[in-house]
């Protein structure tokens, strides 16, 4: 069972890089070690969010399919 995110950033309908910008602006809302989710339906998010996690040394946890788009779960590492 996937860990439930403490915060969900709603970015469905937004084109990249807007979901990444929204994630970067809100990741500090969750404690270190906790999970934040970004919902997005832009196909680019599937590559862009894991790439951002690698660049920023955050842990990409999972992509969870939704009725519209996906929820991308990220664990805050610092």
Tab-separated table of C-alpha atoms in Angstrom:
chain	number	residue	atom	x	y	z
A	1	UNK	CA	0.000	0.000	0.000
A	2	UNK	CA	1.421	3.352	-1.015
A	3	UNK	CA	1.969	5.979	1.646
A	4	UNK	CA	-0.731	8.644	1.527
A	5	UNK	CA	0.570	12.098	0.633
A	6	UNK	CA	0.175	14.818	3.252
A	7	UNK	CA	-0.266	17.513	0.577
A	8	UNK	CA	-1.648	17.239	-2.956
A	9	UNK	CA	-0.760	19.870	-5.537
A	10	UNK	CA	-3.589	20.016	-8.103
A	11	UNK	CA	-2.031	20.676	-11.523
A	12	UNK	CA	-4.471	18.845	-13.838
A	13	UNK	CA	-5.002	20.964	-16.932
A	14	UNK	CA	-1.667	22.756	-16.539
A	15	UNK	CA	1.137	22.271	-19.053
A	16	UNK	CA	4.703	21.579	-17.992
A	17	UNK	CA	6.661	23.179	-16.498
A	18	UNK	CA	3.787	24.594	-14.389
A	19	UNK	CA	3.280	21.360	-12.325
A	20	UNK	CA	7.027	21.350	-11.506
A	21	UNK	CA	6.954	25.020	-10.520
A	22	UNK	CA	3.931	24.345	-8.297
A	23	UNK	CA	5.683	21.338	-6.709
A	24	UNK	CA	8.870	23.317	-6.078
A	25	UNK	CA	6.852	26.061	-4.424
A	26	UNK	CA	5.024	23.729	-2.066
A	27	UNK	CA	7.374	20.830	-1.195
A	28	UNK	CA	8.415	22.569	2.040
A	29	UNK	CA	4.818	22.227	3.283
A	30	UNK	CA	5.512	18.573	4.131
A	31	UNK	CA	8.031	17.421	6.755
A	32	UNK	CA	11.260	15.760	5.649
A	33	UNK	CA	10.533	12.074	5.008
A	34	UNK	CA	6.884	12.689	4.139
A	35	UNK	CA	5.158	12.443	0.768
A	36	UNK	CA	3.693	15.200	-1.398
A	37	UNK	CA	1.664	14.423	-4.524
A	38	UNK	CA	1.246	16.332	-7.774
A	39	UNK	CA	-1.763	15.559	-9.953
A	40	UNK	CA	-1.107	16.235	-13.631
A	41	UNK	CA	-2.469	15.180	-17.006
A	42	UNK	CA	0.244	16.668	-19.226
A	43	UNK	CA	2.096	13.655	-20.735
A	44	UNK	CA	5.399	15.501	-20.188
A	45	UNK	CA	4.894	15.255	-16.421
A	46	UNK	CA	5.637	11.510	-16.574
A	47	UNK	CA	9.267	12.322	-17.485
A	48	UNK	CA	9.618	15.803	-16.020
A	49	UNK	CA	8.638	15.052	-12.419
A	50	UNK	CA	11.053	12.095	-11.927
A	51	UNK	CA	13.791	14.166	-13.625
A	52	UNK	CA	13.144	17.082	-11.264
A	53	UNK	CA	13.346	14.669	-8.319
A	54	UNK	CA	16.758	13.424	-9.466
A	55	UNK	CA	18.056	16.979	-10.009
A	56	UNK	CA	16.757	18.163	-6.629
A	57	UNK	CA	17.692	14.965	-4.744
A	58	UNK	CA	14.108	14.215	-3.751
A	59	UNK	CA	12.741	10.644	-3.945
A	60	UNK	CA	10.259	9.852	-6.701
A	61	UNK	CA	7.970	7.287	-5.044
A	62	UNK	CA	5.212	6.355	-7.495
A	63	UNK	CA	2.915	7.308	-10.325
A	64	UNK	CA	-0.686	6.513	-9.396
A	65	UNK	CA	-3.176	6.515	-12.308
A	66	UNK	CA	-6.263	8.681	-11.827
A	67	UNK	CA	-9.452	9.079	-13.880
A	68	UNK	CA	-7.801	12.159	-15.369
A	69	UNK	CA	-4.006	12.039	-15.470
A	70	UNK	CA	-1.915	10.676	-12.630
A	71	UNK	CA	-0.814	11.517	-9.113
A	72	UNK	CA	2.962	11.639	-8.818
A	73	UNK	CA	4.175	10.918	-5.290
A	74	UNK	CA	7.435	12.507	-4.124
A	75	UNK	CA	9.160	11.991	-0.773
A	76	UNK	CA	10.850	15.091	0.619
A	77	UNK	CA	14.433	14.116	1.452
A	78	UNK	CA	15.748	17.396	2.929
